[in-house]
Amino acid sequence: MEPPLSAPHGIEISDITCDSFRVSWDILPYDIHRITHYFIDLNKKGGQKENKFKHRDVPTKLVAKAVALPMMVRGHWFLSPRTEYTLAVQTAIKRSDGEYTVSGWSETLSFCTGDYAMEQVRQLQVKAEGIAGRMLPLQVFYRNQTPEYFQYVREKWGSVMLPSLKDQSGSHGSPISGTLHGVFFSCNTEFNTGHPPNDSPYGRWRLTVPAGHLFHEGTNLYFADFYCMYSAYHYVVLVLSPQGSQGDVFCNKRLPLLDPQDNPFLTRGEKGGYWHAQDLILEVLFTDPVPLGLGQLAEISGHQLMSLSTANAKKDPSCKVCNISGGR
């Protein structure tokens, strides 16, 4: 009778991305040549109760042939970005009767998947380009808020809108959510008038800033996100960062840089003139403070359409237009 397999120990998880990781552990020399398979149990942390095995010898999770460690794990569970998981492993010998002789379970480790890397953000960009539509002219960027917000800016911030932390709206793996500070602006215009819409989900007071004050040769334009909220509307988040600023350094490592004169989302002409995509709702995050004096503040005549608010909005994970294969 051969001695039982020893339980895996010294588990290490490395090279974590939004949809993959490597796992390794120590194996006793006597077991190395006997092991034929690995069993890996992976669960979202705080989710369903641990269910490694219905029976001790019937795997319910990944069964992989024994390979050299560390072992790459990806795609088997459609791993989600920015999500905490627990992991345990077990080794096995497949017998001639097709059943397995198994070791005990390893200790259980916890880890968290990462944000979208540049590769995944580019995939979102390609999908967004597919529905951007024709370009319409614009003259201003505008920010809608409540009168209380603008009063606070005057009294507490010296009439300068300070960048605030980007919320968790949009794609779950977006590298700017909860990490990048900025001031959000809109730029979409009405097809028939060429002016900003009269309605807004954020408030009935609007600051309009000439487009050239924010989008000029001294700023870089980045693509950041593409999402919808269980509706027909699709949103694209762009980032405008003054060149060399802290926001620009952050974005340069994480987001695709757009040609300001040749992209399907937001452009400026060599001799003036600005255009935006017709079939997307653009959200433009400017990463530096913006003085109220750069623009004009006035009350709009339309309604406050709260249903269009993107504050902490959750992306529809089933939408085939704006979801990608890397994570969810």
Short mmCIF file of C-alpha atoms in Angstrom, two decimals:
data_model
loop_
_atom_site.label_atom_id
_atom_site.label_comp_id
_atom_site.label_asym_id
_atom_site.label_seq_id
_atom_site.Cartn_x
_atom_site.Cartn_y
_atom_site.Cartn_z
CA MET A 1 0.00 0.00 0.00
CA GLU A 2 1.37 3.40 -1.01
CA PRO A 3 1.23 6.16 1.58
CA PRO A 4 -1.59 8.74 1.10
CA LEU A 5 -0.97 11.91 -0.85
CA SER A 6 0.04 14.82 1.32
CA ALA A 7 -2.16 17.91 1.27
CA PRO A 8 -0.76 20.81 -0.77
CA HIS A 9 0.95 23.43 1.36
CA GLY A 10 2.75 26.72 0.82
CA ILE A 11 0.10 27.99 -1.58
CA GLU A 12 1.10 31.13 -3.50
CA ILE A 13 -1.03 33.19 -5.89
CA SER A 14 0.73 35.56 -8.30
CA ASP A 15 0.41 37.48 -11.57
CA ILE A 16 -3.18 38.44 -10.79
CA THR A 17 -5.09 40.23 -13.57
CA CYS A 18 -8.76 41.03 -14.09
CA ASP A 19 -9.44 37.53 -15.43
CA SER A 20 -6.48 35.28 -14.59
CA PHE A 21 -3.90 34.33 -11.99
CA ARG A 22 -1.10 31.85 -11.36
CA VAL A 23 -1.13 29.42 -8.47
CA SER A 24 1.66 27.25 -7.08
CA TRP A 25 2.32 25.15 -4.00
CA ASP A 26 4.91 22.84 -2.53
CA ILE A 27 4.75 19.13 -3.35
CA LEU A 28 6.72 16.49 -1.46
CA PRO A 29 9.30 14.69 -3.65
CA TYR A 30 7.57 11.32 -3.16
CA ASP A 31 4.29 12.72 -4.53
CA ILE A 32 5.62 14.55 -7.58
CA HIS A 33 5.63 11.57 -9.93
CA ARG A 34 2.41 10.04 -8.57
CA ILE A 35 0.12 13.04 -9.00
CA THR A 36 -1.90 13.06 -12.22
CA HIS A 37 -4.48 15.81 -11.55
CA TYR A 38 -5.17 18.95 -9.56
CA PHE A 39 -8.56 19.90 -8.16
CA ILE A 40 -9.06 23.64 -7.67
CA ASP A 41 -11.98 25.10 -5.76
CA LEU A 42 -12.69 28.77 -6.40
CA ASN A 43 -15.53 30.80 -4.90
CA LYS A 44 -16.48 34.44 -4.70
CA LYS A 45 -15.73 35.59 -1.20
CA GLY A 46 -18.85 36.08 0.87
CA GLY A 47 -20.96 34.29 -1.73
CA GLN A 48 -22.23 30.77 -1.66
CA LYS A 49 -21.24 28.42 1.10
CA GLU A 50 -18.08 26.46 0.55
CA ASN A 51 -18.84 23.42 -1.57
CA LYS A 52 -15.51 21.89 -2.45
CA PHE A 53 -16.89 18.41 -2.92
CA LYS A 54 -20.35 16.92 -2.81
CA HIS A 55 -18.51 13.74 -1.88
CA ARG A 56 -14.87 13.57 -0.99
CA ASP A 57 -13.99 11.96 -4.33
CA VAL A 58 -16.32 13.80 -6.73
CA PRO A 59 -14.97 17.18 -7.87
CA THR A 60 -17.40 20.03 -8.42
CA LYS A 61 -14.86 22.58 -9.58
CA LEU A 62 -11.91 22.62 -11.97
CA VAL A 63 -10.13 19.33 -12.66
CA ALA A 64 -6.82 19.93 -14.39
CA LYS A 65 -4.12 17.56 -15.50
CA ALA A 66 -0.97 17.93 -13.44
CA VAL A 67 1.39 20.43 -15.04
CA ALA A 68 4.53 22.17 -13.94
CA LEU A 69 3.84 24.81 -11.32
CA PRO A 70 3.01 27.67 -11.20
CA MET A 71 -0.20 26.92 -13.08
CA MET A 72 -2.10 29.58 -15.02
CA VAL A 73 -5.84 29.71 -14.29
CA ARG A 74 -8.06 31.79 -16.56
CA GLY A 75 -11.41 31.67 -18.25
CA HIS A 76 -12.83 28.65 -16.47
CA TRP A 77 -15.14 30.70 -14.22
CA PHE A 78 -15.39 33.94 -16.21
CA LEU A 79 -13.51 35.72 -13.46
CA SER A 80 -14.75 39.20 -12.69
CA PRO A 81 -12.39 42.16 -12.15
CA ARG A 82 -12.09 43.82 -8.74
CA THR A 83 -13.67 40.78 -7.07
CA GLU A 84 -12.53 38.89 -3.96
CA TYR A 85 -12.22 35.11 -4.25
CA THR A 86 -11.22 32.21 -2.04
CA LEU A 87 -9.15 29.35 -3.37
CA ALA A 88 -8.14 25.88 -2.16
CA VAL A 89 -6.36 23.07 -4.00
CA GLN A 90 -6.17 19.31 -3.78
CA THR A 91 -3.98 16.82 -5.64
CA ALA A 92 -5.14 13.48 -7.02
CA ILE A 93 -4.09 10.25 -8.67
CA LYS A 94 -6.41 8.91 -11.35
CA ARG A 95 -6.77 5.17 -10.91
CA SER A 96 -7.23 2.54 -13.59
CA ASP A 97 -10.94 2.28 -12.72
CA GLY A 98 -11.40 5.97 -13.55
CA GLU A 99 -11.83 7.10 -9.94
CA TYR A 100 -9.45 9.35 -8.02
CA THR A 101 -7.31 8.93 -4.96
CA VAL A 102 -7.16 12.41 -3.44
CA SER A 103 -5.09 14.30 -0.93
CA GLY A 104 -6.50 16.51 1.79
CA TRP A 105 -7.38 20.09 0.96
CA SER A 106 -4.84 22.86 1.25
CA GLU A 107 -5.42 25.89 3.38
CA THR A 108 -7.88 28.40 1.87
CA LEU A 109 -6.41 31.64 0.51
CA SER A 110 -8.15 34.88 -0.36
CA PHE A 111 -7.21 37.22 -3.20
CA CYS A 112 -8.75 39.98 -5.30
CA THR A 113 -8.66 40.24 -9.08
CA GLY A 114 -7.33 43.41 -10.68
CA ASP A 115 -8.68 46.23 -12.82
CA TYR A 116 -8.91 46.11 -16.59
CA ALA A 117 -5.45 46.41 -18.13
CA MET A 118 -4.81 48.48 -21.24
CA GLU A 119 -5.74 45.44 -23.35
CA GLN A 120 -9.26 45.26 -21.94
CA VAL A 121 -9.83 49.03 -22.15
CA ARG A 122 -8.84 48.88 -25.81
CA GLN A 123 -11.40 46.13 -26.35
CA LEU A 124 -14.05 48.44 -24.88
CA GLN A 125 -12.83 51.23 -27.15
CA VAL A 126 -13.23 49.06 -30.27
CA LYS A 127 -16.78 48.16 -29.23
CA ALA A 128 -17.64 51.81 -28.62
CA GLU A 129 -16.23 52.84 -31.98
CA GLY A 130 -18.68 50.44 -33.61
CA ILE A 131 -21.71 52.46 -32.53
CA ALA A 132 -20.34 56.01 -32.24
CA GLY A 133 -22.21 57.26 -35.30
CA ARG A 134 -21.76 60.53 -37.15
CA MET A 135 -20.11 63.56 -35.57
CA LEU A 136 -22.09 66.65 -34.53
CA PRO A 137 -20.64 70.10 -33.77
CA LEU A 138 -20.40 71.48 -30.24
CA GLN A 139 -19.29 74.76 -28.75
CA VAL A 140 -19.23 74.20 -25.00
CA PHE A 141 -18.67 71.67 -22.28
CA TYR A 142 -21.30 71.92 -19.58
CA ARG A 143 -21.78 70.75 -16.02
CA ASN A 144 -25.23 70.51 -14.43
CA GLN A 145 -25.64 70.58 -10.67
CA THR A 146 -27.93 71.78 -7.92
CA PRO A 147 -27.79 75.41 -6.76
CA GLU A 148 -26.47 74.10 -3.43
CA TYR A 149 -23.44 72.61 -5.17
CA PHE A 150 -22.46 75.86 -6.88
CA GLN A 151 -23.06 77.79 -3.66
CA TYR A 152 -20.71 75.39 -1.87
CA VAL A 153 -18.09 75.89 -4.60
CA ARG A 154 -18.25 79.63 -4.08
CA GLU A 155 -18.17 79.58 -0.29
CA LYS A 156 -15.89 76.63 0.48
CA TRP A 157 -13.69 76.22 -2.59
CA GLY A 158 -13.12 79.84 -3.59
CA SER A 159 -15.28 79.57 -6.74
CA VAL A 160 -13.13 76.73 -8.09
CA MET A 161 -14.61 73.30 -8.81
CA LEU A 162 -12.16 70.85 -7.29
CA PRO A 163 -11.67 67.33 -8.70
CA SER A 164 -13.52 64.62 -6.78
CA LEU A 165 -12.97 60.88 -6.73
CA LYS A 166 -14.59 59.01 -9.63
CA ASP A 167 -17.43 56.84 -8.31
CA GLN A 168 -18.06 53.16 -9.09
CA SER A 169 -20.35 53.71 -12.07
CA GLY A 170 -19.61 52.03 -15.37
CA SER A 171 -17.61 48.88 -16.06
CA HIS A 172 -16.74 46.94 -12.94
CA GLY A 173 -13.09 46.73 -13.96
CA SER A 174 -12.62 50.34 -15.02
CA PRO A 175 -9.15 51.48 -13.89
CA ILE A 176 -10.41 55.00 -13.09
CA SER A 177 -13.31 54.07 -10.76
CA GLY A 178 -12.41 54.90 -7.19
CA THR A 179 -8.89 55.91 -8.22
CA LEU A 180 -8.92 59.02 -10.45
CA HIS A 181 -10.05 62.51 -9.39
CA GLY A 182 -11.74 64.86 -11.80
CA VAL A 183 -14.62 67.20 -12.63
CA PHE A 184 -17.28 65.71 -14.91
CA PHE A 185 -18.63 67.59 -17.91
CA SER A 186 -21.07 66.74 -20.69
CA CYS A 187 -20.79 67.83 -24.31
CA ASN A 188 -23.66 66.23 -26.24
CA THR A 189 -25.89 68.56 -28.21
CA GLU A 190 -29.41 68.30 -29.58
CA PHE A 191 -29.45 67.20 -33.22
CA ASN A 192 -31.96 69.85 -34.31
CA THR A 193 -30.58 72.85 -32.39
CA GLY A 194 -26.85 72.24 -31.97
CA HIS A 195 -27.18 73.30 -28.33
CA PRO A 196 -27.04 71.33 -25.06
CA PRO A 197 -30.35 69.70 -24.07
CA ASN A 198 -32.66 71.57 -21.73
CA ASP A 199 -33.10 68.58 -19.43
CA SER A 200 -30.56 67.15 -17.01
CA PRO A 201 -30.37 64.32 -14.44
CA TYR A 202 -28.04 66.26 -12.12
CA GLY A 203 -29.64 69.61 -11.43
CA ARG A 204 -31.17 72.68 -13.07
CA TRP A 205 -28.13 74.95 -12.85
CA ARG A 206 -25.60 74.69 -15.64
CA LEU A 207 -22.07 75.96 -16.05
CA THR A 208 -21.10 76.22 -19.72
CA VAL A 209 -17.41 76.46 -20.58
CA PRO A 210 -16.16 77.18 -24.12
CA ALA A 211 -14.74 73.92 -25.45
CA GLY A 212 -11.36 75.47 -26.20
CA HIS A 213 -10.78 76.32 -22.54
CA LEU A 214 -10.56 72.62 -21.62
CA PHE A 215 -9.85 70.80 -24.90
CA HIS A 216 -6.76 72.39 -26.41
CA GLU A 217 -3.19 71.57 -27.42
CA GLY A 218 -2.10 71.47 -23.80
CA THR A 219 -4.43 68.61 -22.83
CA ASN A 220 -4.37 64.91 -23.62
CA LEU A 221 -7.55 62.99 -24.43
CA TYR A 222 -8.00 59.38 -23.23
CA PHE A 223 -10.64 56.71 -23.71
CA ALA A 224 -11.72 55.32 -20.32
CA ASP A 225 -14.98 53.32 -20.40
CA PHE A 226 -18.02 52.12 -22.35
CA TYR A 227 -21.19 50.92 -20.66
CA CYS A 228 -24.98 50.90 -20.46
CA MET A 229 -27.44 50.70 -17.59
CA TYR A 230 -30.09 48.19 -18.67
CA SER A 231 -31.34 50.64 -21.31
CA ALA A 232 -30.84 51.58 -24.94
CA TYR A 233 -28.47 54.41 -24.01
CA HIS A 234 -24.74 53.75 -24.17
CA TYR A 235 -22.21 55.91 -22.37
CA VAL A 236 -18.54 56.58 -23.12
CA VAL A 237 -16.23 58.10 -20.52
CA LEU A 238 -13.35 60.20 -21.83
CA VAL A 239 -10.63 61.83 -19.75
CA LEU A 240 -9.08 65.24 -20.48
CA SER A 241 -5.83 65.82 -18.60
CA PRO A 242 -3.46 68.78 -18.80
CA GLN A 243 -0.20 67.41 -20.18
CA GLY A 244 2.25 66.43 -17.46
CA SER A 245 -0.31 66.74 -14.67
CA GLN A 246 -0.82 64.08 -12.03
CA GLY A 247 -3.96 62.92 -13.81
CA ASP A 248 -2.11 62.72 -17.12
CA VAL A 249 0.63 60.55 -15.62
CA PHE A 250 -2.02 58.25 -14.13
CA CYS A 251 -3.94 57.90 -17.40
CA ASN A 252 -0.88 57.46 -19.60
CA LYS A 253 -0.13 54.09 -17.97
CA ARG A 254 -3.71 52.79 -17.97
CA LEU A 255 -5.81 54.31 -20.77
CA PRO A 256 -5.57 54.49 -24.59
CA LEU A 257 -4.47 57.92 -25.78
CA LEU A 258 -6.74 59.35 -28.48
CA ASP A 259 -5.75 61.55 -31.40
CA PRO A 260 -7.64 64.78 -30.65
CA GLN A 261 -8.19 65.40 -34.36
CA ASP A 262 -8.94 61.86 -35.49
CA ASN A 263 -11.14 59.68 -33.28
CA PRO A 264 -14.85 58.77 -33.40
CA PHE A 265 -15.78 60.27 -30.00
CA LEU A 266 -14.61 63.85 -29.49
CA THR A 267 -12.44 65.93 -31.83
CA ARG A 268 -11.16 69.42 -32.44
CA GLY A 269 -10.20 70.93 -35.80
CA GLU A 270 -6.90 72.58 -36.64
CA LYS A 271 -8.63 75.90 -37.24
CA GLY A 272 -11.18 75.66 -34.46
CA GLY A 273 -14.40 73.74 -34.27
CA TYR A 274 -15.31 70.80 -32.07
CA TRP A 275 -17.37 67.67 -32.70
CA HIS A 276 -18.88 64.83 -30.65
CA ALA A 277 -20.30 61.38 -31.46
CA GLN A 278 -24.03 61.50 -32.13
CA ASP A 279 -25.02 58.02 -30.93
CA LEU A 280 -23.22 57.96 -27.57
CA ILE A 281 -23.67 59.92 -24.38
CA LEU A 282 -20.23 61.30 -23.60
CA GLU A 283 -19.01 61.94 -20.07
CA VAL A 284 -15.80 63.96 -20.01
CA LEU A 285 -13.68 63.90 -16.84
CA PHE A 286 -11.33 66.88 -16.55
CA THR A 287 -8.61 66.06 -14.04
CA ASP A 288 -7.61 69.56 -12.85
CA PRO A 289 -9.56 72.21 -10.90
CA VAL A 290 -11.92 74.35 -12.99
CA PRO A 291 -12.69 77.97 -11.92
CA LEU A 292 -16.31 79.02 -12.27
CA GLY A 293 -15.00 82.13 -14.00
CA LEU A 294 -14.05 80.08 -17.06
CA GLY A 295 -17.70 79.84 -18.05
CA GLN A 296 -21.22 81.12 -17.51
CA LEU A 297 -23.66 79.84 -14.90
CA ALA A 298 -27.40 79.91 -15.56
CA GLU A 299 -30.59 78.02 -14.74
CA ILE A 300 -31.94 75.73 -17.46
CA SER A 301 -35.60 75.49 -18.39
CA GLY A 302 -35.97 71.72 -18.60
CA HIS A 303 -36.62 68.92 -16.15
CA GLN A 304 -34.36 66.94 -13.84
CA LEU A 305 -34.48 63.46 -15.36
CA MET A 306 -33.15 61.31 -12.53
CA SER A 307 -33.52 58.13 -14.60
CA LEU A 308 -30.54 59.24 -16.71
CA SER A 309 -28.21 59.76 -13.76
CA THR A 310 -25.01 57.71 -13.89
CA ALA A 311 -24.07 58.19 -10.23
CA ASN A 312 -22.78 54.79 -9.06
CA ALA A 313 -24.73 53.21 -11.94
CA LYS A 314 -24.20 49.48 -12.47
CA LYS A 315 -23.30 48.21 -15.91
CA ASP A 316 -25.60 45.68 -17.55
CA PRO A 317 -23.46 42.49 -17.55
CA SER A 318 -25.66 40.83 -20.18
CA CYS A 319 -25.37 43.54 -22.85
CA LYS A 320 -23.67 42.16 -25.94
CA VAL A 321 -22.81 45.63 -27.22
CA CYS A 322 -20.62 46.93 -24.39
CA ASN A 323 -19.23 43.84 -22.59
CA ILE A 324 -15.93 42.18 -23.40
CA SER A 325 -14.44 38.73 -22.87
CA GLY A 326 -11.76 39.82 -20.37
CA GLY A 327 -13.57 39.73 -17.05
CA ARG A 328 -17.10 41.07 -16.75
#
